[in-house]
Amino acid sequence: MNYTASELMTINAARLLRDGDRVFVGVGLPNLACNLAMRTHAPHLVMIYEAGVIGARPSRLPLSIGDPTLVSGACSVVGMYDIFSLYLQRGYVDVGFLGGAQIDQYGNINATVIGDYHRPKVRLPGSGGSMEIAAWANRCYIITPHQKRRFPARVDFRTSAGFLGGRAEREATGVRGKGPQAVVTNLGILEPDENGELILTALHPGATFEQAQENTGWPLRAAPRLLTTEPPTAEELRILREELDPQGIYLKGS
Amino acid sequence: MTNKLCSLNEAIAQFVHDGDTIYAAGFTHLIPFAAGHEIIRQGRRNLTLARATPDLIYDQMVAAGCARKIIFSYIGNPGVGSLRIVRTEIEAGRLEWEEYSHFSMISRLQAGAAGLPFMPMNPTAAGDLERVNPNYRRVTDPYTGREVVTVPPLTPDVAIVHVQRADVHGNAHIWGIIGEQKEAAFAAKTVILTAEEIVDEAVIRSDPNRTLIPDFVVDAVCHVPYCAHPSYTQGYYDRDNAFYLEWDKISESPEETQRWMEEWVYGVKDRTEYWQKLGEETHRRLHVRPRLSHPVNYGDY
């Protein structure tokens, strides 16, 4: 069966979500992954948007996280201070999706700057909500293409915390969230080991460990039992193509 | 209660001065583009522009040379990509900036709005933003001995807040994504309210829970239909996503940006003329069908 890298990543991310999860959703692939999970194995998933929307039921694909379709039919809408304090800081968010230009060996993310902060070579959008999501959501997931420049050994700037220099270092800070649980790429899935280092735990059908290593900026280790992910099913692809992104805004291409 | 109704032109002329710190409120929703354009037309300079998400309104104001500095927590074109002009000016060293996360930005406004000396937040373990921005501090919680992160209040000189409907005194109803509208209004020294509709005080009093902004924090009330385009007003018109995508192309070139400003900012007198110029096809595309809430019974006491 043919599918794009975006479809493959979205489907594998959707499978990580559990029924009843309260998910802080971003636009693009995380939004599609949540909607796919709701239409398959997780009908009771609750979508929360940092714009302050809880229990969104979007009737069209939103371009931004503040789209009016997220509001109409939602369970609740609150202000920005409330969504970050009462919901996220207080601990009511199970899952957060994160993204960024760089992800390092310990799952720290840079969405701020390439080069020196005060004399930026490339100025990126910055934290938005990700600094707090990475700290306080119970579990975090990252969806990203597997490219060497996106996976340096160390990020130029820690916009949001993974395991810092190792799992013990994150735990010593006392933050409530458990940190990144999986990075879903077009080649496979990386997960933190007991020390918080991202290791390859699964490959998608047809991908090889060598490909993953070539596209990773640190000496990548494979889990003792390296799994192969189940290929996308016809039903998962049908929902994505016919119901969620019929115009192929996010899923077309490679 | 005073009648504060005036034109947007008058409100900007009277209340926005060179060098002011401005907070044009609205998290994706209710962004007061018409006010940004009026500030550009009136040629204000050296402004400090504060917003969690600067959005296209500040990209345009920076392009027009209004700004000396920007305070933000996310400089992207939401759902599209980079906010090209702000980004270019920062990379070129021509624009000062001060950066937060969303939670610390809204905590600053909350402190300003509540008259507090700072707001505490739980630490996030990501130390780099705290390291580069000295406005982040840590203090010891006097009850547990643990450290909390603090940020100082943000008290803009002027907040511009767009709402669905208000009375002539400035009591305002807002629904949909309410973002930081209330906090910005309470934190600022001066508040310019823009409204899709000016309604009788009785309409406000029919649904008091929906009044997020009371008249006594408001200095000017301006009737500006379609003020938020290409952002949106929930229930009134849709977000113009096509324009957000188009701006990504326009803002790639300084010449194109300048041409756009000539035509759509300097070339029109006010928002009414701008909306007419957009034309019927755009009006139809952004038209939204009604979806009413169930009525609320306050009881006749």
Coordinates of N, CA, C and O in Angstrom, one line a residue, chain B residues 11-170:
Chain B
A11 N -9.4 58.5 18.5 CA -8.9 57.8 19.7 C -7.4 57.6 19.6 O -6.6 57.8 20.5
I12 N -6.9 57.2 18.4 CA -5.4 57.0 18.2 C -4.7 58.3 18.3 O -3.7 58.4 19.0
A13 N -5.3 59.4 17.7 CA -4.7 60.7 17.8 C -4.5 61.2 19.2 O -3.5 61.7 19.6
Q14 N -5.6 60.9 20.0 CA -5.5 61.4 21.4 C -4.7 60.5 22.4 O -4.0 61.1 23.2
F15 N -4.8 59.2 22.2 CA -4.2 58.3 23.2 C -2.9 57.6 22.9 O -2.3 57.1 23.8
V16 N -2.5 57.5 21.6 CA -1.3 56.8 21.3 C -0.2 57.8 20.9 O -0.4 58.6 20.0
H17 N 0.9 57.8 21.7 CA 2.0 58.7 21.5 C 3.2 58.0 21.1 O 3.5 56.9 21.4
D18 N 4.1 58.8 20.4 CA 5.4 58.2 20.1 C 6.1 57.7 21.3 O 6.0 58.4 22.4
G19 N 6.7 56.5 21.3 CA 7.5 56.0 22.4 C 6.6 55.2 23.4 O 7.2 54.5 24.3
D20 N 5.3 55.1 23.1 CA 4.4 54.3 24.0 C 4.7 52.8 23.9 O 5.1 52.3 22.9
T21 N 4.3 52.1 25.0 CA 4.2 50.7 24.9 C 2.7 50.3 24.6 O 1.8 50.7 25.4
I22 N 2.5 49.6 23.5 CA 1.2 49.3 23.1 C 0.9 47.8 23.2 O 1.8 47.0 22.9
Y23 N -0.3 47.4 23.7 CA -0.7 46.0 23.7 C -2.0 45.9 22.9 O -3.0 46.3 23.3
A24 N -1.8 45.4 21.6 CA -3.0 45.2 20.8 C -3.4 43.7 21.1 O -2.7 42.8 20.6
A25 N -4.5 43.5 21.8 CA -4.8 42.2 22.3 C -5.4 41.3 21.3 O -5.8 41.7 20.2
G26 N -5.6 40.0 21.7 CA -6.3 39.0 20.9 C -5.4 37.8 20.5 O -4.4 38.0 19.8
F27 N -5.8 36.7 21.0 CA -5.0 35.4 20.7 C -5.7 34.8 19.4 O -6.6 34.1 19.5
T28 N -5.1 35.2 18.3 CA -5.6 34.8 17.0 C -6.9 35.4 16.7 O -7.2 35.9 15.6
H29 N -7.8 35.5 17.6 CA -9.2 36.0 17.5 C -9.1 37.5 17.9 O -8.3 37.9 18.7
L30 N -10.0 38.3 17.3 CA -10.2 39.7 17.7 C -9.0 40.6 17.6 O -8.9 41.6 18.3
I31 N -8.1 40.3 16.7 CA -6.9 41.2 16.6 C -7.3 42.5 15.9 O -7.8 42.5 14.8
P32 N -7.0 43.7 16.6 CA -7.5 44.9 16.1 C -6.7 45.5 14.9 O -6.0 46.6 15.1
F33 N -6.8 44.9 13.8 CA -6.0 45.3 12.6 C -6.3 46.8 12.2 O -5.4 47.5 11.9
A34 N -7.5 47.2 12.3 CA -7.9 48.5 11.9 C -7.1 49.6 12.8 O -6.7 50.6 12.2
A35 N -7.0 49.3 14.0 CA -6.2 50.2 14.9 C -4.7 50.2 14.5 O -4.1 51.3 14.5
G36 N -4.2 49.1 14.2 CA -2.8 49.0 13.8 C -2.6 49.9 12.5 O -1.6 50.6 12.4
H37 N -3.5 49.7 11.6 CA -3.4 50.5 10.4 C -3.6 52.0 10.6 O -2.9 52.8 10.0
E38 N -4.4 52.4 11.5 CA -4.6 53.8 11.9 C -3.3 54.4 12.5 O -2.9 55.5 12.2
I39 N -2.7 53.6 13.4 CA -1.4 54.0 14.0 C -0.4 54.2 12.9 O 0.4 55.2 12.9
I40 N -0.3 53.3 11.9 CA 0.6 53.5 10.8 C 0.3 54.7 10.0 O 1.2 55.5 9.7
R41 N -1.0 55.0 9.7 CA -1.3 56.2 8.9 C -1.0 57.4 9.7 O -0.6 58.4 9.1
Q42 N -1.1 57.4 11.0 CA -0.8 58.6 11.8 C 0.7 58.8 12.1 O 1.1 59.7 12.7
G43 N 1.5 57.8 11.6 CA 3.0 57.9 11.6 C 3.6 57.9 13.0 O 4.6 58.5 13.2
R44 N 3.1 57.1 13.9 CA 3.7 56.9 15.2 C 5.0 56.2 15.1 O 5.2 55.4 14.2
R45 N 6.0 56.6 16.0 CA 7.4 56.1 15.9 C 7.8 55.6 17.3 O 7.2 56.0 18.3
N46 N 8.9 54.8 17.3 CA 9.5 54.3 18.5 C 8.6 53.6 19.5 O 8.8 53.7 20.7
L47 N 7.6 53.0 19.0 CA 6.7 52.2 19.9 C 7.3 51.0 20.3 O 8.2 50.4 19.6
T48 N 6.9 50.5 21.6 CA 7.3 49.2 22.0 C 6.0 48.4 21.8 O 4.9 48.7 22.4
L49 N 6.0 47.3 21.0 CA 4.9 46.6 20.6 C 4.8 45.3 21.4 O 5.7 44.4 21.2
A50 N 3.9 45.1 22.3 CA 3.8 43.9 23.1 C 2.6 43.1 22.7 O 1.5 43.6 22.5
R51 N 2.7 41.8 22.5 CA 1.7 40.8 22.2 C 2.3 39.5 22.4 O 3.4 39.2 22.0
A52 N 1.5 38.5 22.9 CA 2.0 37.1 23.0 C 2.4 36.6 21.6 O 3.4 36.1 21.4
T53 N 1.5 36.8 20.6 CA 1.7 36.4 19.2 C 1.7 37.7 18.3 O 0.6 38.1 18.0
P54 N 2.8 38.3 18.0 CA 2.8 39.5 17.3 C 1.9 39.5 16.0 O 1.3 40.5 15.7
D55 N 1.8 38.3 15.4 CA 0.9 38.1 14.3 C 1.2 39.2 13.1 O 2.1 39.9 13.2
L56 N 0.4 39.2 12.1 CA 0.6 40.1 11.0 C 0.5 41.5 11.4 O 1.1 42.4 10.8
I57 N -0.3 41.8 12.4 CA -0.5 43.3 12.7 C 0.8 43.9 13.1 O 1.1 45.0 12.7
Y58 N 1.6 43.2 13.9 CA 2.9 43.8 14.3 C 3.9 43.7 13.2 O 4.8 44.5 13.0
D59 N 3.8 42.6 12.3 CA 4.7 42.5 11.2 C 4.5 43.8 10.3 O 5.5 44.4 9.8
Q60 N 3.2 44.2 10.1 CA 2.9 45.3 9.3 C 3.4 46.6 10.0 O 3.9 47.5 9.3
M61 N 3.2 46.7 11.3 CA 3.6 48.0 12.0 C 5.1 48.1 12.0 O 5.7 49.2 12.0
V62 N 5.8 46.9 12.1 CA 7.3 47.0 12.1 C 7.7 47.4 10.7 O 8.6 48.2 10.5
A63 N 7.1 46.8 9.7 CA 7.4 47.2 8.3 C 7.2 48.7 8.0 O 8.0 49.3 7.3
A64 N 6.2 49.3 8.7 CA 5.9 50.7 8.5 C 6.9 51.6 9.3 O 6.8 52.8 9.2
G65 N 7.7 51.0 10.1 CA 8.7 51.8 10.9 C 8.1 52.4 12.2 O 8.7 53.4 12.7
C66 N 7.0 51.8 12.7 CA 6.5 52.3 13.9 C 7.2 51.9 15.2 O 7.0 52.5 16.2
A67 N 8.0 50.8 15.1 CA 8.4 50.1 16.3 C 9.9 50.2 16.6 O 10.7 50.2 15.6
R68 N 10.2 50.4 17.8 CA 11.6 50.3 18.3 C 11.9 49.0 18.9 O 13.0 48.4 18.8
K69 N 10.9 48.4 19.5 CA 11.1 47.1 20.3 C 9.8 46.3 20.2 O 8.7 46.8 20.1
I70 N 10.1 45.0 20.4 CA 8.9 44.0 20.4 C 9.0 43.1 21.6 O 10.1 42.7 22.0
I71 N 7.9 42.9 22.3 CA 7.8 42.0 23.4 C 6.9 40.9 23.0 O 5.7 41.2 22.7
F72 N 7.3 39.6 23.1 CA 6.5 38.5 22.5 C 6.7 37.2 23.2 O 7.7 37.0 24.0
S73 N 5.9 36.2 22.9 CA 6.2 34.8 23.3 C 6.2 33.9 22.1 O 6.5 32.7 22.2
Y74 N 5.7 34.3 20.9 CA 5.7 33.4 19.7 C 5.7 34.3 18.5 O 4.7 34.9 18.2
I75 N 6.8 34.4 17.8 CA 6.8 35.2 16.5 C 6.7 34.3 15.3 O 7.7 34.1 14.6
G76 N 5.5 33.8 15.1 CA 5.2 33.1 13.8 C 4.0 33.6 13.2 O 3.2 34.3 13.8
N77 N 3.8 33.2 11.9 CA 2.5 33.5 11.2 C 1.7 32.2 11.5 O 2.0 31.2 10.9
P78 N 0.7 32.3 12.4 CA 0.1 31.1 12.9 C -0.5 30.2 11.8 O -1.2 30.5 11.0
G79 N 0.0 28.9 11.9 CA -0.4 27.9 10.9 C 0.3 28.0 9.6 O 0.1 27.1 8.7
V80 N 1.1 29.1 9.4 CA 1.8 29.3 8.1 C 3.3 29.1 8.1 O 3.9 28.3 7.4
G81 N 3.9 29.8 9.1 CA 5.3 29.7 9.2 C 6.0 30.9 9.9 O 5.5 31.3 10.9
S82 N 6.9 31.5 9.2 CA 7.7 32.6 9.8 C 7.0 33.9 9.7 O 6.2 34.1 8.8
L83 N 7.2 34.8 10.7 CA 6.8 36.1 10.6 C 7.9 36.9 10.0 O 8.8 37.4 10.8
R84 N 7.9 37.1 8.7 CA 9.2 37.4 8.0 C 9.8 38.7 8.4 O 11.0 38.8 8.5
I85 N 9.0 39.8 8.5 CA 9.5 41.1 8.7 C 10.1 41.2 10.1 O 11.3 41.7 10.3
V86 N 9.4 40.8 11.1 CA 9.9 40.9 12.5 C 11.2 40.1 12.6 O 12.2 40.5 13.1
R87 N 11.1 38.9 12.0 CA 12.3 38.0 12.0 C 13.5 38.6 11.3 O 14.6 38.7 11.9
T88 N 13.3 39.2 10.2 CA 14.4 39.8 9.4 C 15.0 41.0 10.2 O 16.2 41.2 10.3
E89 N 14.1 41.8 10.8 CA 14.6 43.0 11.6 C 15.4 42.6 12.8 O 16.4 43.2 13.2
I90 N 14.9 41.5 13.5 CA 15.7 41.0 14.6 C 17.0 40.5 14.2 O 18.1 40.8 14.8
E91 N 17.0 39.6 13.1 CA 18.3 39.1 12.6 C 19.3 40.1 12.2 O 20.5 40.0 12.3
A92 N 18.7 41.2 11.7 CA 19.6 42.3 11.2 C 20.0 43.3 12.3 O 20.8 44.2 12.1
G93 N 19.5 43.0 13.5 CA 19.9 43.8 14.7 C 19.2 45.2 14.7 O 19.7 46.1 15.3
R94 N 18.1 45.4 13.9 CA 17.5 46.7 13.8 C 16.3 46.8 14.7 O 15.7 47.8 14.9
L95 N 15.9 45.7 15.4 CA 14.7 45.7 16.3 C 15.1 45.1 17.6 O 15.6 43.9 17.6
E96 N 14.9 45.8 18.7 CA 15.1 45.2 20.0 C 14.0 44.2 20.3 O 12.9 44.4 19.8
W97 N 14.3 43.2 21.1 CA 13.3 42.3 21.5 C 13.4 41.8 22.9 O 14.5 41.9 23.5
E98 N 12.3 41.4 23.5 CA 12.2 40.9 24.9 C 11.3 39.7 24.8 O 10.1 39.8 24.3
E99 N 11.7 38.5 25.2 CA 11.0 37.3 24.9 C 10.6 36.5 26.1 O 11.3 36.4 27.1
Y100 N 9.4 35.9 26.0 CA 8.9 35.1 27.1 C 8.3 33.8 26.5 O 8.2 33.6 25.3
S101 N 7.8 32.9 27.4 CA 6.9 31.8 27.0 C 5.5 32.4 27.1 O 5.3 33.4 27.7
H102 N 4.5 31.7 26.5 CA 3.1 32.2 26.6 C 2.7 32.4 28.0 O 2.1 33.4 28.4
F103 N 3.0 31.4 28.9 CA 2.6 31.5 30.3 C 3.2 32.6 31.0 O 2.6 33.3 31.8
S104 N 4.5 32.9 30.8 CA 5.1 34.0 31.5 C 4.6 35.3 30.9 O 4.5 36.3 31.6
M105 N 4.3 35.4 29.6 CA 3.8 36.6 29.0 C 2.4 36.9 29.6 O 2.2 38.1 30.1
I106 N 1.6 35.9 29.7 CA 0.2 36.2 30.3 C 0.3 36.4 31.8 O -0.5 37.2 32.4
S107 N 1.3 35.8 32.4 CA 1.5 36.1 33.9 C 1.9 37.5 34.1 O 1.5 38.1 35.1
R108 N 2.7 38.1 33.2 CA 3.1 39.5 33.3 C 1.8 40.4 33.3 O 1.7 41.3 34.0
L109 N 1.0 40.1 32.3 CA -0.3 40.9 32.2 C -1.2 40.7 33.4 O -1.8 41.6 33.9
Q110 N -1.2 39.4 33.9 CA -2.1 39.1 35.0 C -1.6 39.9 36.2 O -2.4 40.5 37.0
A111 N -0.3 40.0 36.4 CA 0.3 40.8 37.5 C 0.0 42.3 37.3 O -0.5 43.0 38.3
G112 N 0.1 42.8 36.1 CA -0.3 44.2 35.8 C -1.7 44.4 36.1 O -2.1 45.4 36.7
A113 N -2.6 43.5 35.7 CA -4.0 43.6 35.8 C -4.4 43.6 37.3 O -5.4 44.3 37.6
A114 N -3.8 42.8 38.1 CA -4.2 42.6 39.5 C -3.5 43.6 40.4 O -3.7 43.5 41.6
G115 N -2.6 44.4 39.9 CA -1.8 45.3 40.7 C -0.8 44.6 41.7 O -0.5 45.1 42.8
L116 N -0.3 43.5 41.2 CA 0.7 42.7 42.0 C 2.1 43.1 41.6 O 2.3 43.5 40.4
P117 N 3.1 42.9 42.5 CA 4.5 43.2 42.1 C 5.1 42.2 41.2 O 6.1 42.5 40.5
F118 N 4.6 41.0 41.2 CA 5.2 39.9 40.3 C 4.2 38.8 40.3 O 3.3 38.7 41.1
M119 N 4.4 37.8 39.4 CA 3.6 36.6 39.4 C 4.6 35.4 39.5 O 5.6 35.4 38.8
P120 N 4.2 34.5 40.4 CA 5.1 33.3 40.5 C 4.6 32.2 39.6 O 3.4 32.1 39.2
M121 N 5.5 31.3 39.1 CA 5.1 30.2 38.3 C 6.0 29.0 38.7 O 7.1 29.2 39.2
N122 N 5.5 27.8 38.5 CA 6.4 26.7 38.8 C 7.5 26.6 37.8 O 7.3 27.0 36.6
P123 N 8.7 26.2 38.2 CA 9.8 26.1 37.2 C 9.5 25.1 36.1 O 8.8 24.1 36.3
T124 N 10.1 25.3 35.0 CA 9.9 24.4 33.8 C 11.1 23.5 33.5 O 11.0 22.8 32.5
A125 N 12.2 23.7 34.1 CA 13.4 22.9 33.9 C 14.1 23.4 32.6 O 15.3 23.0 32.4
A126 N 13.5 24.2 31.8 CA 14.2 24.7 30.6 C 14.8 26.0 30.9 O 14.1 27.0 31.0
G127 N 16.1 26.1 31.2 CA 16.7 27.3 31.8 C 17.1 28.4 30.9 O 17.4 29.5 31.3
D128 N 17.1 28.1 29.6 CA 17.8 29.1 28.7 C 17.1 30.4 28.5 O 17.8 31.4 28.4
L129 N 15.8 30.4 28.5 CA 15.1 31.7 28.4 C 15.3 32.5 29.6 O 15.4 33.7 29.6
E130 N 15.2 31.8 30.8 CA 15.5 32.5 32.0 C 16.9 33.1 32.1 O 17.1 34.2 32.6
R131 N 17.8 32.4 31.4 CA 19.2 32.9 31.4 C 19.4 34.2 30.6 O 20.1 35.1 30.9
V132 N 18.7 34.2 29.4 CA 18.9 35.3 28.5 C 18.0 36.5 28.7 O 18.2 37.6 28.2
N133 N 16.9 36.3 29.5 CA 16.0 37.5 29.8 C 16.0 37.8 31.3 O 15.4 37.0 32.1
P134 N 16.7 38.8 31.7 CA 16.9 39.1 33.2 C 15.6 39.5 33.9 O 15.6 39.6 35.1
N135 N 14.5 39.6 33.1 CA 13.2 39.9 33.8 C 12.7 38.6 34.5 O 11.8 38.7 35.3
Y136 N 13.2 37.4 34.1 CA 12.9 36.2 34.8 C 13.8 36.2 36.1 O 15.0 36.4 36.0
R137 N 13.1 36.0 37.2 CA 13.9 35.8 38.5 C 13.4 34.6 39.2 O 12.4 34.0 38.8
R138 N 14.1 34.2 40.2 CA 13.7 33.1 41.1 C 13.6 33.6 42.5 O 14.5 34.3 43.0
V139 N 12.5 33.2 43.2 CA 12.5 33.6 44.6 C 12.1 32.3 45.4 O 11.6 31.3 44.8
T140 N 12.4 32.3 46.7 CA 12.0 31.2 47.5 C 10.6 31.3 48.0 O 10.2 32.3 48.5
D141 N 9.8 30.3 47.8 CA 8.5 30.2 48.4 C 8.6 30.2 49.9 O 9.2 29.3 50.5
P142 N 8.0 31.2 50.6 CA 8.2 31.3 52.0 C 7.5 30.2 52.8 O 7.8 30.0 54.0
Y143 N 6.6 29.4 52.1 CA 5.9 28.4 52.8 C 6.5 27.0 52.7 O 6.5 26.3 53.7
T144 N 7.1 26.7 51.5 CA 7.7 25.4 51.4 C 9.2 25.4 51.2 O 9.9 24.4 51.3
G145 N 9.8 26.6 51.0 CA 11.2 26.7 50.8 C 11.7 26.4 49.4 O 12.8 26.4 49.1
R146 N 10.7 26.0 48.5 CA 11.1 25.7 47.1 C 11.2 26.9 46.3 O 10.6 28.0 46.7
E147 N 11.9 26.8 45.2 CA 12.0 28.0 44.3 C 10.8 28.1 43.4 O 10.3 27.1 42.9
V148 N 10.4 29.4 43.1 CA 9.5 29.6 42.1 C 10.1 30.6 41.1 O 10.9 31.4 41.5
V149 N 9.6 30.6 39.9 CA 10.1 31.5 38.8 C 9.1 32.7 38.9 O 7.9 32.5 39.0
T150 N 9.6 33.9 38.8 CA 8.7 35.1 38.8 C 9.0 36.0 37.5 O 10.1 36.0 37.0
V151 N 7.9 36.7 37.2 CA 8.0 37.7 36.2 C 7.4 39.0 36.7 O 6.4 38.9 37.5
P152 N 7.8 40.2 36.2 CA 7.3 41.4 36.7 C 6.0 41.8 36.0 O 5.7 41.2 34.9
P153 N 5.2 42.7 36.5 CA 4.0 43.1 35.8 C 4.3 43.8 34.5 O 5.3 44.4 34.3
L154 N 3.4 43.6 33.5 CA 3.4 44.4 32.3 C 2.2 45.4 32.3 O 1.1 45.0 32.5
T155 N 2.6 46.6 32.3 CA 1.5 47.7 32.3 C 1.7 48.6 31.1 O 2.3 49.6 31.2
P156 N 1.1 48.2 30.0 CA 1.2 48.9 28.8 C 0.6 50.3 28.9 O -0.3 50.6 29.7
D157 N 1.2 51.3 28.2 CA 0.6 52.6 28.1 C -0.8 52.6 27.5 O -1.7 53.2 28.1
V158 N -0.9 51.8 26.5 CA -2.2 51.7 25.8 C -2.5 50.3 25.5 O -1.7 49.6 24.9
A159 N -3.7 49.8 25.8 CA -4.2 48.5 25.3 C -5.3 48.8 24.3 O -6.2 49.7 24.5
I160 N -5.3 48.1 23.2 CA -6.4 48.2 22.2 C -7.1 46.8 22.2 O -6.4 45.8 22.0
V161 N -8.4 46.8 22.5 CA -9.1 45.6 22.7 C -10.3 45.6 21.9 O -11.2 46.5 22.0
H162 N -10.4 44.6 21.0 CA -11.6 44.5 20.1 C -12.6 43.6 20.7 O -12.2 42.5 21.3
V163 N -13.9 43.9 20.6 CA -14.9 43.1 21.2 C -16.1 42.9 20.2 O -16.2 43.7 19.3
Q164 N -17.0 42.0 20.6 CA -18.2 41.8 19.7 C -19.1 43.0 19.9 O -19.6 43.6 18.9
R165 N -19.4 43.3 21.2 CA -20.4 44.4 21.3 C -20.1 45.2 22.6 O -19.7 44.6 23.6
A166 N -20.4 46.5 22.6 CA -20.1 47.3 23.8 C -21.2 48.4 23.8 O -21.8 48.7 22.8
D167 N -21.4 48.9 25.0 CA -22.3 50.1 25.0 C -21.4 51.4 24.9 O -20.1 51.3 24.9
V168 N -22.0 52.5 24.9 CA -21.2 53.8 24.6 C -20.3 54.1 25.8 O -19.3 54.9 25.7
H169 N -20.5 53.5 26.9 CA -19.7 53.8 28.1 C -18.4 52.9 28.1 O -17.4 53.2 28.8
G170 N -18.5 51.7 27.4 CA -17.3 50.8 27.4 C -17.5 49.5 28.1 O -16.6 48.7 28.2

